mmCIF file of C-alpha atoms in Angstrom:
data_model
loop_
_atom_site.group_PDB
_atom_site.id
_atom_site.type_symbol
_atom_site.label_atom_id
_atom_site.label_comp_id
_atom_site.label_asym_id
_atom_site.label_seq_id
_atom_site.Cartn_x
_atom_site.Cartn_y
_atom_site.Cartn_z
ATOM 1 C CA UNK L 127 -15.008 -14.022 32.835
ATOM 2 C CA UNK L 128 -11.028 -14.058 32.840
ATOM 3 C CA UNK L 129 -10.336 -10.289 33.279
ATOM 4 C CA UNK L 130 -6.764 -9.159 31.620
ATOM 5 C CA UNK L 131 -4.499 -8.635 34.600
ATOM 6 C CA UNK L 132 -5.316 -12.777 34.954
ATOM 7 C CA UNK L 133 -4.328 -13.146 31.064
ATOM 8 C CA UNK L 134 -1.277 -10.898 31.600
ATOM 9 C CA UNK L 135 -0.147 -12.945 35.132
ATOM 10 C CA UNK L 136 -0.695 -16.305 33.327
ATOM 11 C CA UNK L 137 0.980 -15.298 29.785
ATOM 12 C CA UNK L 138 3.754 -13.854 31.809
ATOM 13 C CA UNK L 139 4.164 -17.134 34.082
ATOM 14 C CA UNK L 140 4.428 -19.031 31.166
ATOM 15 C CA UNK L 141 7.284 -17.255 30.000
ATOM 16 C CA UNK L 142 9.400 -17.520 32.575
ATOM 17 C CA UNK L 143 8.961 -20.973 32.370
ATOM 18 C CA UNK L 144 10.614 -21.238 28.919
ATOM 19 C CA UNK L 145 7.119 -21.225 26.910
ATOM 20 C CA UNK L 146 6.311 -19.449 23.543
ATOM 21 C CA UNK L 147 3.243 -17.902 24.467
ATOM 22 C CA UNK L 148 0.642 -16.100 21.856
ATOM 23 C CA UNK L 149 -1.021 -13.061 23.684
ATOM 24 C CA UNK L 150 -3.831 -11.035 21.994
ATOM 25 C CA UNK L 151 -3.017 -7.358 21.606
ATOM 26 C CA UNK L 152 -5.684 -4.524 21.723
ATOM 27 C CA UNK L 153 -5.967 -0.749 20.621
ATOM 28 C CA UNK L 154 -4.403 0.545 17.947
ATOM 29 C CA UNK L 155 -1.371 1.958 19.469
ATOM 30 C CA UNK L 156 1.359 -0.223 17.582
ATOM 31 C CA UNK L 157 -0.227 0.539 14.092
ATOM 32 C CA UNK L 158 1.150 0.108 11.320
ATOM 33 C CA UNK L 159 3.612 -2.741 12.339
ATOM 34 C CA UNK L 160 0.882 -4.860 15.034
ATOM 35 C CA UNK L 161 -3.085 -4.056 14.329
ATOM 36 C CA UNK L 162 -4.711 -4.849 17.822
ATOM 37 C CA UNK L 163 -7.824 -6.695 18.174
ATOM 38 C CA UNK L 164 -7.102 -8.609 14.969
ATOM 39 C CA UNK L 165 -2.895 -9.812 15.407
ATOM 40 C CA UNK L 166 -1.604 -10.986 18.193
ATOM 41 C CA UNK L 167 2.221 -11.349 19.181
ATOM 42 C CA UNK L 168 4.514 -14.314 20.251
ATOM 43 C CA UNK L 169 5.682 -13.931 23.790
ATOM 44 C CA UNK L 170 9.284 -14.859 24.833
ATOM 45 C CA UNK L 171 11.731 -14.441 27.837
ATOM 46 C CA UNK L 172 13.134 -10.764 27.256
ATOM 47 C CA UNK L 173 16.980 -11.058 26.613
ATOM 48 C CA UNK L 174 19.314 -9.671 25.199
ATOM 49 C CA UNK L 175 17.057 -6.130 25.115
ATOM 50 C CA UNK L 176 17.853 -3.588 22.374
ATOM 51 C CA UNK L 177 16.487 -0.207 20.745
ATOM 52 C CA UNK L 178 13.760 -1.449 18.479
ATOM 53 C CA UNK L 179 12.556 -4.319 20.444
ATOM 54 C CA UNK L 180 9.045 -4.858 21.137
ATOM 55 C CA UNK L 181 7.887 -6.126 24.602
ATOM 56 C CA UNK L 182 5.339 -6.561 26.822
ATOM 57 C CA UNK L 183 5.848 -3.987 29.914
ATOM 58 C CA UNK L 184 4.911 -2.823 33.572
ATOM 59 C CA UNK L 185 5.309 0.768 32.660
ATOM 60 C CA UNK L 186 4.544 3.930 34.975
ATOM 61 C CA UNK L 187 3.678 0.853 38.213
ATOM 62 C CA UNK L 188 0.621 0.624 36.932
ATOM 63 C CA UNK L 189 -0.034 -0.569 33.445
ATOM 64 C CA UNK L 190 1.133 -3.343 31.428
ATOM 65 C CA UNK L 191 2.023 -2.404 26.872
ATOM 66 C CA UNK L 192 3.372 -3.725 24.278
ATOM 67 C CA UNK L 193 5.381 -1.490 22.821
ATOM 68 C CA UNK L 194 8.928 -0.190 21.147
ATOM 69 C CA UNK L 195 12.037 0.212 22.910
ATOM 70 C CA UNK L 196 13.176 3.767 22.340
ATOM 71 C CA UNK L 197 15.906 3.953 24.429
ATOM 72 C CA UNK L 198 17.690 1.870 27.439
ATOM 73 C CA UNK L 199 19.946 3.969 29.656
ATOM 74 C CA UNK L 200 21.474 1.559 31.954
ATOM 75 C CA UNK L 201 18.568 0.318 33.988
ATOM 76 C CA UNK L 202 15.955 2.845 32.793
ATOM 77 C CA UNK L 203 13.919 1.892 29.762
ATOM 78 C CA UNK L 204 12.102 4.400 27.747
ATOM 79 C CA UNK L 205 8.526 2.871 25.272
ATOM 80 C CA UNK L 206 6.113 4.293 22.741
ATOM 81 C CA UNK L 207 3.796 2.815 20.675
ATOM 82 C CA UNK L 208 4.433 3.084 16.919
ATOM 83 C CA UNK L 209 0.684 4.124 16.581
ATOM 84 C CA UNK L 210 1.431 6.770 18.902
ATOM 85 C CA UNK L 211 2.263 10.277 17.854
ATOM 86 C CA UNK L 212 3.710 11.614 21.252
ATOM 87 C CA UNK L 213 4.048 10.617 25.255
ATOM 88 C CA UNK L 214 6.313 7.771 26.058
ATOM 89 C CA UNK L 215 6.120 4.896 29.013
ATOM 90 C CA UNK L 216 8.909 4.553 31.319
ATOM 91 C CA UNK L 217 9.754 1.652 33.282
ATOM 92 C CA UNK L 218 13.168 -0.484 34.353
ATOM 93 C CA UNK L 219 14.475 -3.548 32.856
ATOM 94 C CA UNK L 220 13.622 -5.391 35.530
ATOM 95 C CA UNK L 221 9.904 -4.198 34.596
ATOM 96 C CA UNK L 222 9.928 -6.084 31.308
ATOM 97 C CA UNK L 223 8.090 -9.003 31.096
ATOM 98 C CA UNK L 224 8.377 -10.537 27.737
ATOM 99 C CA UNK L 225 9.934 -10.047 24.532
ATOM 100 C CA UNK L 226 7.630 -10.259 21.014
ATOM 101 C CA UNK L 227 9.211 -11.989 18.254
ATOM 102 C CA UNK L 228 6.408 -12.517 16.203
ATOM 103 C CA UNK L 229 3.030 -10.763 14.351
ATOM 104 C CA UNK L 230 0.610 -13.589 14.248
ATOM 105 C CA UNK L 231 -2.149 -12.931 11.695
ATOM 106 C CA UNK L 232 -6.235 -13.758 12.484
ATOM 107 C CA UNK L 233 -5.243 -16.560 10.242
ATOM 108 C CA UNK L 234 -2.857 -17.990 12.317
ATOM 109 C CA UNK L 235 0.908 -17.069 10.326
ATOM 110 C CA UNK L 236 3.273 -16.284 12.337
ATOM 111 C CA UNK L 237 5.618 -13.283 10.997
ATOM 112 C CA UNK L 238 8.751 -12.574 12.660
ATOM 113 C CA UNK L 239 9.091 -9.129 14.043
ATOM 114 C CA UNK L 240 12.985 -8.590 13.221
ATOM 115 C CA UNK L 241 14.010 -9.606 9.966
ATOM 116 C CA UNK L 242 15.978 -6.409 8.056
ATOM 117 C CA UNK L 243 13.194 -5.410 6.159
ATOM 118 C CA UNK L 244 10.102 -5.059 9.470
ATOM 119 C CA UNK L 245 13.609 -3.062 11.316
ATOM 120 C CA UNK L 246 14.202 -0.975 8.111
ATOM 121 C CA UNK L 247 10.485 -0.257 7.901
ATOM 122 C CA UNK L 248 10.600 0.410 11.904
ATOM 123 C CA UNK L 249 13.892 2.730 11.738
ATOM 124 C CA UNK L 250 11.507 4.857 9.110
ATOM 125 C CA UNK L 251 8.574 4.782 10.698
ATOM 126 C CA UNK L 252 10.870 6.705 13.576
ATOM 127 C CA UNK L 253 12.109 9.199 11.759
ATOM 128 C CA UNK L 254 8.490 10.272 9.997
ATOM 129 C CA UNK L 255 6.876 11.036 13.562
ATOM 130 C CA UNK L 256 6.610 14.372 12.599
ATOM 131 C CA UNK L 257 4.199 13.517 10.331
ATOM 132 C CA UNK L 258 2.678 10.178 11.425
ATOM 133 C CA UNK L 259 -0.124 11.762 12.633
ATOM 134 C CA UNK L 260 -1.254 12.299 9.087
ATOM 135 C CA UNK L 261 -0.087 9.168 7.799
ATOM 136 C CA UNK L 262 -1.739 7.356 10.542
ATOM 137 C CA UNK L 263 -5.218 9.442 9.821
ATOM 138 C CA UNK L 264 -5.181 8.298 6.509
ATOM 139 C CA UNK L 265 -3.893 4.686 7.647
ATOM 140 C CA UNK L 266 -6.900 4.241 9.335
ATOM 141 C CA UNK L 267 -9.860 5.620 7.221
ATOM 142 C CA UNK L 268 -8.692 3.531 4.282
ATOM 143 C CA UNK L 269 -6.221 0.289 4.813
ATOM 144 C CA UNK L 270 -7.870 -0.679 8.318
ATOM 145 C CA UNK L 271 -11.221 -0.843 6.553
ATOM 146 C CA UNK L 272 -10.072 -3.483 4.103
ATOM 147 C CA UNK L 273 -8.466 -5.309 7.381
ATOM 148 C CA UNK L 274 -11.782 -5.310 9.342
#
């Protein structure tokens, strides 16, 4: 059996080659924008990094995420999840290792993770984290069931 860190190592090789690459995504911390173990994202080379950005990320030295850019100040980039209700991840730009641009369904549609409305939605979703925990509670004992 492949373990992760292999998956990780090789999706992240192929991106520095150039290569698009579609990596599986699991938990639930990126609910409600990415539902793991049934999306997956679309991998890129991370540039041009901003606030709101998703990526995939060494964070802490000893974990890779996919999560949200929260804040970059100067070489120190700050992560959460949008599933997450507190707690952040910290690593350095040199530390991420890709760049999602796209929500790819169990059916196989690609949906691109930056068009206005997904960073209007995201923007939101930020400012109701004083109450996502709720949200999220009911999230998950009634839309996820019709998902799974």
């Amino acid at each position: 059996m492949i373990s992760d860190n292999e998956i990780i190592s090789n999706a992240i090789k192929l991106v520095n080659e150039g290569l698009r690459v579609t990596f599986p995504v699991k938990g639930y911390s990126m609910l409600p924008f990415i539902i793991g173990s049934k999306e997956s994202v679309d991998l890129v080379k991370p540039e041009n990094l901003r606030v709101g950005h998703i990526v995939l990320a060494w964070v802490e030295g000893c974990r890779y995420v996919v999560h949200r850019i929260i804040s970059i100040e100067g070489r120190q980039v700050t992560l959460m999840g949008d599933g997450n209700i507190a707690g952040v991840e910290h690593c350095q730009l040199c530390d991420v290792a890709a760049l999602a641009i796209c929500v790819v369904t169990p059916k196989g549609k690609h949906h691109p993770l930056y068009t206005p409305w997904r960073m209007k939605a995201s923007r939101l979703w930020w400012r109701l984290l004083p109450i996502r925990r709720w949200i999220l509670a009911i999230y998950r004992r009634t839309w996820l069931k019709f998902l799974t």
